[in-house]
Short mmCIF file of C-alpha atoms in Angstrom, two decimals:
data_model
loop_
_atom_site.label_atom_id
_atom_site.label_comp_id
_atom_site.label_asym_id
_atom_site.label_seq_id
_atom_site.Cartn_x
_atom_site.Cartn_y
_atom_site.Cartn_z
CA UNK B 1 28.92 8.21 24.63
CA UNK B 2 26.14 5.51 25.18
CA UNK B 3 24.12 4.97 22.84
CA UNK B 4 24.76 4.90 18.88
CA UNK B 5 22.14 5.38 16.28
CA UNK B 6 23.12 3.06 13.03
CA UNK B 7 20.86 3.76 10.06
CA UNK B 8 20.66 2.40 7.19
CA UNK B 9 18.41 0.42 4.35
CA UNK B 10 17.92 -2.35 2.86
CA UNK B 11 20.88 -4.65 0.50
CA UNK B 12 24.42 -3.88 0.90
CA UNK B 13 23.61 -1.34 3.34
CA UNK B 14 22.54 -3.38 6.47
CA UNK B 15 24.41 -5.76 4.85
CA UNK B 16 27.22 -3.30 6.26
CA UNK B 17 25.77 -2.11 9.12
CA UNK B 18 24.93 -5.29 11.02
CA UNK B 19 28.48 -6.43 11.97
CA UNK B 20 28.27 -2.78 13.70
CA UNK B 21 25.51 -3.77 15.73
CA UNK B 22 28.25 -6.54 17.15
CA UNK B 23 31.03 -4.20 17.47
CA UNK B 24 29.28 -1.50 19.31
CA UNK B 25 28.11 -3.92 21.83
CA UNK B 26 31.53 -5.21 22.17
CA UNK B 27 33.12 -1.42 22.68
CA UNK B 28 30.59 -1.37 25.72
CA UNK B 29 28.28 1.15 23.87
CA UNK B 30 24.39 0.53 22.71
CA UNK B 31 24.01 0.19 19.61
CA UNK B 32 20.11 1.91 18.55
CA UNK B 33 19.47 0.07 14.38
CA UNK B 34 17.13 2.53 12.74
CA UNK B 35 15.89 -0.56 9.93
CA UNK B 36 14.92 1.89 6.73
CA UNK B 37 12.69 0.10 3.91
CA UNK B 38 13.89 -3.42 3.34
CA UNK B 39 16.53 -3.31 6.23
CA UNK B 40 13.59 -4.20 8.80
CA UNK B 41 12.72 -7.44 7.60
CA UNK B 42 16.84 -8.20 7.58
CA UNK B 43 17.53 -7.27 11.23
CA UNK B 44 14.37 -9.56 11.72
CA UNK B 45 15.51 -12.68 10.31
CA UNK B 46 18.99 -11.89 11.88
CA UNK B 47 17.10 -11.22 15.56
CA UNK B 48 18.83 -8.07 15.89
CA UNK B 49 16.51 -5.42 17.59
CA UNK B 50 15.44 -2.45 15.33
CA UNK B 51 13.11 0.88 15.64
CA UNK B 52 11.72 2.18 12.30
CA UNK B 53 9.80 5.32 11.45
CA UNK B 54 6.60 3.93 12.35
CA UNK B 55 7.61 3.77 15.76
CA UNK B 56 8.52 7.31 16.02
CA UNK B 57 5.91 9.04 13.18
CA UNK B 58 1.99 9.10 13.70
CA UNK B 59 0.74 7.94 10.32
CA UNK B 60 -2.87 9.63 11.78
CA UNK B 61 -1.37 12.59 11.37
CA UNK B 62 -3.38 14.62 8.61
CA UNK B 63 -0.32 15.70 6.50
CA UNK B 64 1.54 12.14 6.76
CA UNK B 65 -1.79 10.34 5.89
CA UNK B 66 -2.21 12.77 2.66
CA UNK B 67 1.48 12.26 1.43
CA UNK B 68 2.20 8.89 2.92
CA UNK B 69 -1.31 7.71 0.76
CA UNK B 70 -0.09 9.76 -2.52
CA UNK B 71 3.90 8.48 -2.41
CA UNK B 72 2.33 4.84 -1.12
CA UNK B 73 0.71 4.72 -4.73
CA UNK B 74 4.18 4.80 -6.32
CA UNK B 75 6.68 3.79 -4.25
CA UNK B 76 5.17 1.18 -1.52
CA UNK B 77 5.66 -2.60 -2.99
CA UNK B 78 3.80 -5.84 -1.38
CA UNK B 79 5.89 -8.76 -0.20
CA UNK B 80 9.58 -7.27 0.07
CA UNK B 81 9.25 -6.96 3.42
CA UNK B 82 7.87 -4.00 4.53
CA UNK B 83 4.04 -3.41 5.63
CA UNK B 84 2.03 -0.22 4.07
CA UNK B 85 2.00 1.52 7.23
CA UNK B 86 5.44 1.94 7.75
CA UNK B 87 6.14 2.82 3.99
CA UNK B 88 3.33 5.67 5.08
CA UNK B 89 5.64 6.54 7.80
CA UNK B 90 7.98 6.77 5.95
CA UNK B 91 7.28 8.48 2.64
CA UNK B 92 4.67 10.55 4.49
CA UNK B 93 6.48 12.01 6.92
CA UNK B 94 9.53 12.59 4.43
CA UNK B 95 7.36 14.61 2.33
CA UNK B 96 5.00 16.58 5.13
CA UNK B 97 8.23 17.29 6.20
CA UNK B 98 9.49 18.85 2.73
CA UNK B 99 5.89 20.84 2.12
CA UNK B 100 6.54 22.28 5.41
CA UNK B 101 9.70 24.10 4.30
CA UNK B 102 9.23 24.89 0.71
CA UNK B 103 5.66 24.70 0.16
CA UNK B 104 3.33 22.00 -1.66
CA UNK B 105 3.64 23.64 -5.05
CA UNK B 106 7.77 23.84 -4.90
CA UNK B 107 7.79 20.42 -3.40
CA UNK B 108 6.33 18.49 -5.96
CA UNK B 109 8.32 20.03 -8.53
CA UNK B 110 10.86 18.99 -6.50
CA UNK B 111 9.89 15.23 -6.30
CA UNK B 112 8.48 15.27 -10.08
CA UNK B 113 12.63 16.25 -10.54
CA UNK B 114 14.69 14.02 -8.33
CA UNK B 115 12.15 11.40 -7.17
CA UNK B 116 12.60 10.53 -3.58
CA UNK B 117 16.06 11.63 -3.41
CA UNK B 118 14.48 15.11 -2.87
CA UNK B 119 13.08 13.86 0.49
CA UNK B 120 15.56 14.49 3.78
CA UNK B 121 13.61 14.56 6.57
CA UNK B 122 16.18 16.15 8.93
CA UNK B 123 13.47 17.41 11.70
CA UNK B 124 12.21 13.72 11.59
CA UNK B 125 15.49 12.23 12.19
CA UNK B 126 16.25 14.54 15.09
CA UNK B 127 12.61 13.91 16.57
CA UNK B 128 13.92 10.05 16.69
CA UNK B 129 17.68 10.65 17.50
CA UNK B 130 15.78 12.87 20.76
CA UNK B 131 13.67 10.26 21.86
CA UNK B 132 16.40 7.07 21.14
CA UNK B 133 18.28 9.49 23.38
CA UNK B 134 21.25 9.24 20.46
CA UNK B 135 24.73 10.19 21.30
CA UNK B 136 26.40 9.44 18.09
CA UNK B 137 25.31 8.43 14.87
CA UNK B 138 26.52 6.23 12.18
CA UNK B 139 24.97 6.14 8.86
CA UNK B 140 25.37 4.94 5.41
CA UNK B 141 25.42 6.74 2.67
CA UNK B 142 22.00 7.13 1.25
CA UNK B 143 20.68 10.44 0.08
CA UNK B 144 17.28 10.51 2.30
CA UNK B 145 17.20 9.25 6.05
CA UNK B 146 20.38 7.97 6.47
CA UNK B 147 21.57 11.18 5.08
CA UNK B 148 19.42 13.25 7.38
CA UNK B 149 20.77 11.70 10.02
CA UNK B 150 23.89 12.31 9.79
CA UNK B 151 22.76 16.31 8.96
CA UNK B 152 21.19 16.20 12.36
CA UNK B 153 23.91 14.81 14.27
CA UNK B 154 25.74 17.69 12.90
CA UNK B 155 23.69 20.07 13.97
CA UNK B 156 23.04 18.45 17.39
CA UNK B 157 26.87 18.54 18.08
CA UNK B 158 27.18 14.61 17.92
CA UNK B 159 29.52 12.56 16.59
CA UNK B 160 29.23 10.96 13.46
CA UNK B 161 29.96 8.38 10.94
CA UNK B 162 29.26 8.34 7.21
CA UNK B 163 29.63 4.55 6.24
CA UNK B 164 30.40 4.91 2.15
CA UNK B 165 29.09 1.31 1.10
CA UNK B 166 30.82 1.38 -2.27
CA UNK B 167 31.57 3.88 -4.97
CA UNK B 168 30.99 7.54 -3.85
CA UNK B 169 30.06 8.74 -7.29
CA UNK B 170 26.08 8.49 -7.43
CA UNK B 171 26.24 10.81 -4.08
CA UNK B 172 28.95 12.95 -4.91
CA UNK B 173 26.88 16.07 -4.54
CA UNK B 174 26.27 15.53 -0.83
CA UNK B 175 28.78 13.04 0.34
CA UNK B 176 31.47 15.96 -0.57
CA UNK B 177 29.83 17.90 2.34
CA UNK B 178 31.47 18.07 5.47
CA UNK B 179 27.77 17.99 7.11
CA UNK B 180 27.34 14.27 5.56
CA UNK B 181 29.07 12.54 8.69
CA UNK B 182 32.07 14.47 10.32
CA UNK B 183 33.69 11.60 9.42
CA UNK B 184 33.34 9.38 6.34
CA UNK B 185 34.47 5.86 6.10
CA UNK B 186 35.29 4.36 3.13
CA UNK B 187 36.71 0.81 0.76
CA UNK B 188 39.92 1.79 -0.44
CA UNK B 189 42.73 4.85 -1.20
CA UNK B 190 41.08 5.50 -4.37
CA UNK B 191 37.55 6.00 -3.42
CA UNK B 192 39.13 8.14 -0.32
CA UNK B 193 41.54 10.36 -2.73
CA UNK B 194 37.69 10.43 -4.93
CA UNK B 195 36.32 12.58 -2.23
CA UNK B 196 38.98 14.54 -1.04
CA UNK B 197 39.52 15.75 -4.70
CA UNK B 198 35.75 16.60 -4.77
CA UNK B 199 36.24 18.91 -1.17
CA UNK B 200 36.46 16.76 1.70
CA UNK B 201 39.39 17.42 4.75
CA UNK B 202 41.63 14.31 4.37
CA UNK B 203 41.36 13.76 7.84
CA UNK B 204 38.16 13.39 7.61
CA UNK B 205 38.09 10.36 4.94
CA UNK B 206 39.43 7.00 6.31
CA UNK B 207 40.44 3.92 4.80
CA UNK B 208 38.26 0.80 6.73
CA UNK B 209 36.67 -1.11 4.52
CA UNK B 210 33.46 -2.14 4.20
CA UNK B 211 32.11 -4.31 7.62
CA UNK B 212 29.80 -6.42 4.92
CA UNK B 213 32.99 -8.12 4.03
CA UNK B 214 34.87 -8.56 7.36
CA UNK B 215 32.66 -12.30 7.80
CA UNK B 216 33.60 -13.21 3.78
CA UNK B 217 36.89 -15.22 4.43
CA UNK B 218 36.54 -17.39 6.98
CA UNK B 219 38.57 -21.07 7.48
CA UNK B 220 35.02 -22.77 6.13
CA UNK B 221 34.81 -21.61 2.99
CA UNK B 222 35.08 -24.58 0.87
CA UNK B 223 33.31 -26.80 3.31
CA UNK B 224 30.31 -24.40 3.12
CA UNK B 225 30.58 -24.07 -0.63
CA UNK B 226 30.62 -28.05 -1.21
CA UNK B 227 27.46 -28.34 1.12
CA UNK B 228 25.77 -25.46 -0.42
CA UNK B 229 26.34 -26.96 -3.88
CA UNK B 230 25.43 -30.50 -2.92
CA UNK B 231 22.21 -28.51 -1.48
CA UNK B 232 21.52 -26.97 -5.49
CA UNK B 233 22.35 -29.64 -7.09
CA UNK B 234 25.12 -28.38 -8.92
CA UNK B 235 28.28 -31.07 -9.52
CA UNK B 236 31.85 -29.99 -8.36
CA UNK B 237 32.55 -29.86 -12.00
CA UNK B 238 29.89 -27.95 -13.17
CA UNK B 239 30.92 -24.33 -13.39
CA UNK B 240 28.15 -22.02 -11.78
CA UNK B 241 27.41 -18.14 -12.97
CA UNK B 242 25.42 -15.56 -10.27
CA UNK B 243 23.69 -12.79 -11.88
CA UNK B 244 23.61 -9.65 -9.25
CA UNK B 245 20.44 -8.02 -10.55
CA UNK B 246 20.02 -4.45 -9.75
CA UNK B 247 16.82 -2.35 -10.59
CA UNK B 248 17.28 -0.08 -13.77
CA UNK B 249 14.26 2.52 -13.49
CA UNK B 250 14.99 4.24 -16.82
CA UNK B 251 14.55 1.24 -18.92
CA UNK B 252 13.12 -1.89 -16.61
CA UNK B 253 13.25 -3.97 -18.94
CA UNK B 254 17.37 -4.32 -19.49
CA UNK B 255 18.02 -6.51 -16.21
CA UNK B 256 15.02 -8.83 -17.67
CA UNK B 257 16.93 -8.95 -21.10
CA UNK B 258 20.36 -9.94 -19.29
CA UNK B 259 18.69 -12.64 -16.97
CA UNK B 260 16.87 -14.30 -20.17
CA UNK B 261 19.96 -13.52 -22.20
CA UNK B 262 22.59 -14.76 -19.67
CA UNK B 263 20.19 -17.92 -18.64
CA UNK B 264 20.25 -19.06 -22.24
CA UNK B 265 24.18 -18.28 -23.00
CA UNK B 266 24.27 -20.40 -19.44
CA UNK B 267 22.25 -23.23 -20.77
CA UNK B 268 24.10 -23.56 -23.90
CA UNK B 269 27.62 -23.86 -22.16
CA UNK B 270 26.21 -26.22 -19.36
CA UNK B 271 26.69 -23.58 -16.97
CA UNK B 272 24.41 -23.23 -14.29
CA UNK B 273 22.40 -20.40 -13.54
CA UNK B 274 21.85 -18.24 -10.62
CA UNK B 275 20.03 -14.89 -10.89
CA UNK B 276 20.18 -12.93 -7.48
CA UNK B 277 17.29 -10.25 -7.36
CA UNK B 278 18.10 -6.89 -5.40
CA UNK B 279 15.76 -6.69 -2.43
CA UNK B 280 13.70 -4.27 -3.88
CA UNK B 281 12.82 -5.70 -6.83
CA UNK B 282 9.54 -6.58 -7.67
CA UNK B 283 9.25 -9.64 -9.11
CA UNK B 284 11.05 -11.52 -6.27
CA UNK B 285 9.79 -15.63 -6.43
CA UNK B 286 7.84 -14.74 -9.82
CA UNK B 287 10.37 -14.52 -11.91
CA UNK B 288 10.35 -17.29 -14.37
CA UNK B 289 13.72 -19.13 -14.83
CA UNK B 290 14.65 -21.70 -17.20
CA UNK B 291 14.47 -25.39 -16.69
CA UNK B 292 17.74 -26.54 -14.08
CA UNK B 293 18.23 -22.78 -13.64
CA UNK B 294 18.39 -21.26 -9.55
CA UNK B 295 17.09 -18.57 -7.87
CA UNK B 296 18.95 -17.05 -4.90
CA UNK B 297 16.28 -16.15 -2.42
CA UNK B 298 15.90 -13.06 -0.78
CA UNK B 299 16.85 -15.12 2.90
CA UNK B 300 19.85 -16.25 1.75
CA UNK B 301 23.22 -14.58 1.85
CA UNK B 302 25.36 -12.97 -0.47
CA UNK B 303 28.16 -15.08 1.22
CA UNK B 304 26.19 -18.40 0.81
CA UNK B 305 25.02 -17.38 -3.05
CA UNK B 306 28.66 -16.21 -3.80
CA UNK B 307 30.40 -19.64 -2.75
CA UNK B 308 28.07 -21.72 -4.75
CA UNK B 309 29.19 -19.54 -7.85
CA UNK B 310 32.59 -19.55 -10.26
CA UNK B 311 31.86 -15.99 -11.76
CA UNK B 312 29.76 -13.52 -11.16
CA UNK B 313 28.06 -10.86 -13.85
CA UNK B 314 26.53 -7.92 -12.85
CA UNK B 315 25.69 -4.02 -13.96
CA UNK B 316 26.38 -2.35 -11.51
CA UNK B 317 26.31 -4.37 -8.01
CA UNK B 318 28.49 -3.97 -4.97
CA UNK B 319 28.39 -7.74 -5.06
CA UNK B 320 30.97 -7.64 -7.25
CA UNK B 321 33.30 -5.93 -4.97
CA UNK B 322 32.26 -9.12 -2.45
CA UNK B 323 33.17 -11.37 -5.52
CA UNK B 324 36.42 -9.88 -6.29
CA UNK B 325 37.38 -10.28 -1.89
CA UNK B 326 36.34 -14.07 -2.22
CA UNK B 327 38.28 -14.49 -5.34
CA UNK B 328 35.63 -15.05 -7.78
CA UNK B 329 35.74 -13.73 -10.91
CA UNK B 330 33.52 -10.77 -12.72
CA UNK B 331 31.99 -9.69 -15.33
CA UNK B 332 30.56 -6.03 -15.01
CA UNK B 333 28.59 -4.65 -18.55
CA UNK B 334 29.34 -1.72 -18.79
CA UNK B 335 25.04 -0.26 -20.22
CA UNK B 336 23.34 0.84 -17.49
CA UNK B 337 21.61 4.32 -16.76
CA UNK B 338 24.27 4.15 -13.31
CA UNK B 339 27.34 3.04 -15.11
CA UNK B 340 28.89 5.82 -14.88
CA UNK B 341 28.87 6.36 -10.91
CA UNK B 342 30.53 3.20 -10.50
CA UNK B 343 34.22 2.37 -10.76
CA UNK B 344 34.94 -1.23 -11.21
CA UNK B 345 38.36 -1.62 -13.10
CA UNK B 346 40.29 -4.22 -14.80
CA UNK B 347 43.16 -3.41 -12.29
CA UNK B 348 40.77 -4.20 -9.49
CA UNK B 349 40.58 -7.87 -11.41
CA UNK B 350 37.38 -6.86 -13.26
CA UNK B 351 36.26 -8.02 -17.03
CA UNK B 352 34.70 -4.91 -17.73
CA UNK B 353 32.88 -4.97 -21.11
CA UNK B 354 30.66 -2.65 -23.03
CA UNK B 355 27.92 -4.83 -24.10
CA UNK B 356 25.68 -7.20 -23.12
CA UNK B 357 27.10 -9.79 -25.86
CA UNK B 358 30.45 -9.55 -24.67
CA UNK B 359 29.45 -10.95 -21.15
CA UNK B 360 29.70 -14.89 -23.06
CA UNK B 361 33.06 -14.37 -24.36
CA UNK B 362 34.21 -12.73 -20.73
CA UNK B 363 32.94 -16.02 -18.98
CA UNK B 364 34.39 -18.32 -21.83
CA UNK B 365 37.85 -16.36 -21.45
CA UNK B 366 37.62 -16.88 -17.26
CA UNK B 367 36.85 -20.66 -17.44
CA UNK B 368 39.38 -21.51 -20.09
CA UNK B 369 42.11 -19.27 -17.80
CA UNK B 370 43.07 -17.81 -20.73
CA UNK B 371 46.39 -15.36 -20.30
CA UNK B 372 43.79 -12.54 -20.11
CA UNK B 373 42.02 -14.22 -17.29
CA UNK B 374 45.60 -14.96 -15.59
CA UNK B 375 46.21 -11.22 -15.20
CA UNK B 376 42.89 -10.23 -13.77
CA UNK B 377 43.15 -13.12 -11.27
CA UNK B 378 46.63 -11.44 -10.19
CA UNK B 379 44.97 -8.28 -9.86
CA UNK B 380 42.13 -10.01 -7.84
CA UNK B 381 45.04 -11.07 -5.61
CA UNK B 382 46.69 -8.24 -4.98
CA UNK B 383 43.58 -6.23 -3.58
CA UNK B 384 43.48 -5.17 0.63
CA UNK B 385 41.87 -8.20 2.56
CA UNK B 386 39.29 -7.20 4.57
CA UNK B 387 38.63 -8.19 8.08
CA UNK B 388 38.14 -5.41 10.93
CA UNK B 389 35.99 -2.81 9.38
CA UNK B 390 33.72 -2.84 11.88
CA UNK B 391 36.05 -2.06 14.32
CA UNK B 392 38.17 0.26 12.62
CA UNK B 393 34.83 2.04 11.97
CA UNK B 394 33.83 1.83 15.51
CA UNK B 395 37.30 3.56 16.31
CA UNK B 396 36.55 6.67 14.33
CA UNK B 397 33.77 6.95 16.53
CA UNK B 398 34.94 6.81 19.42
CA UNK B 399 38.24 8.99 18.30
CA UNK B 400 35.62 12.34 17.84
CA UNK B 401 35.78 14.33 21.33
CA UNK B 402 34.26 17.14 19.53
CA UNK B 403 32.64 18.04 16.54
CA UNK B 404 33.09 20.88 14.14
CA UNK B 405 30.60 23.90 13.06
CA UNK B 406 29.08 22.51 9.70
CA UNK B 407 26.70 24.29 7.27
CA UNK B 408 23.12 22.98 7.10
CA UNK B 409 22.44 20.81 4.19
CA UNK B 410 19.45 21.73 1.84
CA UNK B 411 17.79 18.43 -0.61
#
């Protein structure tokens, strides 16, 4: 084994696979970071070398120009990062690759059902895992290319590594498979008894953790999160509240309603305010904020944005799982379209609540360390530290000498 393909997109997903990149070079091995969507421009600003689709896809080709120009129109966005030709790379060869093997009519009825999700461009993935010369692939756990990739690692006898960033729920349908990675990799006992329950081998699910938190703790903490305050503004005092913003296609307008909503409840407390915008959202530096209110930009880290906060709120973000390793408290509102594939808990030390206007009492409760709070915060406590994911992930690599017959995977 040589050389490792990593794939994976944008937010808490190269979030995760990055410290790979580290650890692979450090087991000897190369690693090969296939940078999906917004996970280019990441590995960019981090100078760690990346291919994408556009190096491996000719967007000339009739059928990728068609559907890479008719996907472009609805799914390519300006200024997050990624240029149109590699979002026609992308989409188009995703879905040539899906009218090739059902047709144009059962395709789009396909897509007009699931969206992208009913893109997996297997034959792609193995055209790029062929000329990376791949001999193992680790992937996380995404339903289109980083999926495919693991599907063709399968069938091209390699090893493989599904990296499960958070809560296996939203992916259940595929992640069961035993063709989604030969081995999947995942947060904690109850995620991996999650999967196994839903069909998996248990030798096949192991307990890491996720590598995005391995850098979290670290003997500078409070140094950092005095300068970074100082930085914003924001007195020692002054308790400080990060919104983790997540897109909510079925009504858009609900994350806009909480960041008004939670800016004013903010401003009326003399808390300050720090909305965090996933990568893919839209309105990135647009967004207008109340007066003494911050935005976390897209360059900075979750790290960095978490220390300058006391609490975070959120829908359905895995920053909250990043929150909960530094300590911080959260607030998760229970009303989004996705609540139900995630799992946050109040014995994992989360304020789970069912509306948006229970978020201000949650905070309130947390800052006055109420007897409430007190329990959550020993909950908080309690939870697995994190440190060598990345090289407990690595391991499981390394550990497959062969790899077993799986069945092909169909969208």
């Amino acid at each position: 084994m040589k050389r490792v393909l990593v794939a994976a997109y944008g937010g808490a997903h190269v979030a995760a696979a990055m410290p790979l990149y580290r650890e692979l070079l450090a087991a000897g091995l190369q690693p090969v970071m296939l940078g999906l969507t917004t996970a280019a421009d990441t590995l960019r600003r981090h100078g760690i070398p990346f291919v994408h689709f556009l190096d491996h896809v000719d967007i000339g080709d009739p059928a990728v120009e068609r559907w890479g120009n008719f996907l472009c129109e609805f799914h390519h966005r300006d200024g997050i990062g990624i240029t149109r030709d590699e979002s026609m790379a992308y989409l188009g060869a995703s879905m040539a690759e899906r009218v090739a093997d059902v047709g144009e009519e059962a395709a789009l009825a396909s897509y007009r059902a699931r969206g992208l999700n009913a893109l997996l461009p297997v034959r792609t993935l193995k055209r790029i895992i062929e000329a990376q010369q791949i001999d193992a692939v680790i992937a996380t756990d995404s339903p289109r290319a980083e999926r495919a990739a693991l599907n063709a690692a399968v069938q091209m006898g390699l090893p493989s590594v599904c990296l499960l960033t958070s809560f296996p729920h939203i992916g259940l349908d595929y992640l069961q498979r035993s063709d989604n990675g030969a081995v999947i990799c995942v947060l904690n006992e109850r995620i991996r008894q999650q999967l196994i329950d839903a069909g998996r081998q248990p030798a096949s699910v192991i307990v890491t953790g996720n590598p995005a938190f391995d850098a979290l703790i670290a003997p500078d903490a409070q140094a950092r999160r005095s300068e970074l305050r100082k930085q914003a503004g924001i007195p020692p005092e002054q308790r400080a509240v990060l919104w983790a913003e997540q897109p909510e296609p079925g009504n858009p307008d609900l994350p806009i309603a909480m960041r008004e909503g939670l800016a004013a409840t903010c401003a009326s407390h003399g808390w300050k305010f720090i909305a965090r915008l996933h990568p893919s959202s839209q309105a990135g530096a647009s967004i207008t904020l109340p007066e003494g209110a911050l935005l976390s930009p897209r360059t900075q880290g979750v790290r960095d944005a978490l220390l300058m906060c006391d609490a975070v709120v959120t829908f359905t973000s895995t920053i909250g799982f990043e929150a909960l390793v530094l300590d911080k408290p959260v607030v998760v509102a229970a009303v989004s379209q996705y609540s139900h594939f995630v799992d946050y808990r109040e014995d994992d030390g989360v304020f789970v609540v069912p509306s948006m206007s229970a978020v201000e009492p949650a905070l309130a409760s947390f800052f006055a360390d109420d007897e409430h709070a007190q329990r959550l915060a020993r909950f908080r406590r309690t939870l697995p530290q994190n440190g060598q994911a990345a090289r407990a992930i690595v391991q499981c690599l390394l550990a497959q000498d062969t790899t077993p017959s799986f069945t092909t995977a169909t969208p």
